[in-house]
CSV table of C-alpha atoms in Angstrom, one decimal:
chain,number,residue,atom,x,y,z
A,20,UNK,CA,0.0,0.0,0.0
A,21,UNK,CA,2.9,2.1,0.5
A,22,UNK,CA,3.1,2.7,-3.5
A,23,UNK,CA,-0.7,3.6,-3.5
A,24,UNK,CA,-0.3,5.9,-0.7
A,25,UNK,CA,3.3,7.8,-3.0
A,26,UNK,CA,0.8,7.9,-6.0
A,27,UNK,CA,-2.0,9.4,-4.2
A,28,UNK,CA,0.5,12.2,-2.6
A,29,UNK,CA,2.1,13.0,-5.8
A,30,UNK,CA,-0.7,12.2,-8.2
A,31,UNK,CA,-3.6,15.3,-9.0
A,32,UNK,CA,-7.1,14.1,-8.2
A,33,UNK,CA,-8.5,15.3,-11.5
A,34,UNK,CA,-5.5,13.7,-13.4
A,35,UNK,CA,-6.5,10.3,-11.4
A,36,UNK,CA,-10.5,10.8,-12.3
A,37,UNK,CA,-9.5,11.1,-15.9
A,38,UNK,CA,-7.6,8.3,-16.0
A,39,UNK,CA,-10.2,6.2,-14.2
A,40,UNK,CA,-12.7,7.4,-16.8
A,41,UNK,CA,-10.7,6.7,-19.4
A,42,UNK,CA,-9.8,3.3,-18.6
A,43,UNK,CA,-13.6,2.6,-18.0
A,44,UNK,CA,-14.6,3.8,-21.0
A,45,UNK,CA,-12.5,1.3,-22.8
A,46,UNK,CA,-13.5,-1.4,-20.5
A,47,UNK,CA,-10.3,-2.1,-18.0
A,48,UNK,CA,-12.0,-0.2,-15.2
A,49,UNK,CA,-15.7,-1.5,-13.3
A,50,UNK,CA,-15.3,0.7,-10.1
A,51,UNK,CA,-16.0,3.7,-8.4
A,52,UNK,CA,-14.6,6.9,-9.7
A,53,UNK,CA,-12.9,7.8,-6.5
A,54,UNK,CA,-9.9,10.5,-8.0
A,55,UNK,CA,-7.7,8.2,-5.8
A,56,UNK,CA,-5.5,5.1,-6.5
A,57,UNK,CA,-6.8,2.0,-5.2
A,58,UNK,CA,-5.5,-1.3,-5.4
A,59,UNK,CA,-8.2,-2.2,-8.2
A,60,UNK,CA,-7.7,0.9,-10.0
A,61,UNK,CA,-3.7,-0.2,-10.3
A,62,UNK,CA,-4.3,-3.7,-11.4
A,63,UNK,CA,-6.7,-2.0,-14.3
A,64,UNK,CA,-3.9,0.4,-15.3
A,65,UNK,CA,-1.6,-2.6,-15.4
A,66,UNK,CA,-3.1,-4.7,-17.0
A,67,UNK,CA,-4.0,-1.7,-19.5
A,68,UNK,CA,-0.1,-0.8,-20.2
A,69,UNK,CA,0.6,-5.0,-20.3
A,70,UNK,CA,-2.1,-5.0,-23.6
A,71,UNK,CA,-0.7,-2.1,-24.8
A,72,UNK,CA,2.9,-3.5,-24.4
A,73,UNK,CA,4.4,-0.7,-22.4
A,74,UNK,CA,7.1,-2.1,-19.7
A,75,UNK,CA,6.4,-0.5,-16.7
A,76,UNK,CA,8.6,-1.1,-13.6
A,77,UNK,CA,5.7,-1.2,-11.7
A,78,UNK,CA,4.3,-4.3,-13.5
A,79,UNK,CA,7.1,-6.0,-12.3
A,80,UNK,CA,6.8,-5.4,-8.6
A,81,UNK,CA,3.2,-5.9,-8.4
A,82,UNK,CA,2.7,-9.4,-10.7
């Protein structure tokens, strides 16, 4: 949770909500549109950057 808790610290909530949107629009998000990470709003954008074939360091530490 520690990672969560840097990204919510360093991370705008209107950048967060339109991220969230986004990845519901296309179908990787199902939750609540919070502004905030969460743990299922990180699996959704990894799993998102994992289609899309962008190495994150990020994947690595939480797979």
């Amino acid at each position: 949770m520690n990672a969560l808790n840097q990204l919510n610290n360093t991370t705008d909530t209107s950048s967060i909500l339109e991220l969230l949107k986004n990845l519901q629009k296309l179908k990787f998000f199902f939750g609540d549109l919070t502004g905030f990470y969460n743990a299922d709003f990180y699996m959704s954008l990894i799993s998102y950057k994992k289609v899309l074939y962008i190495w994150d360091p990020g994947v690595a530490i939480s797979v």
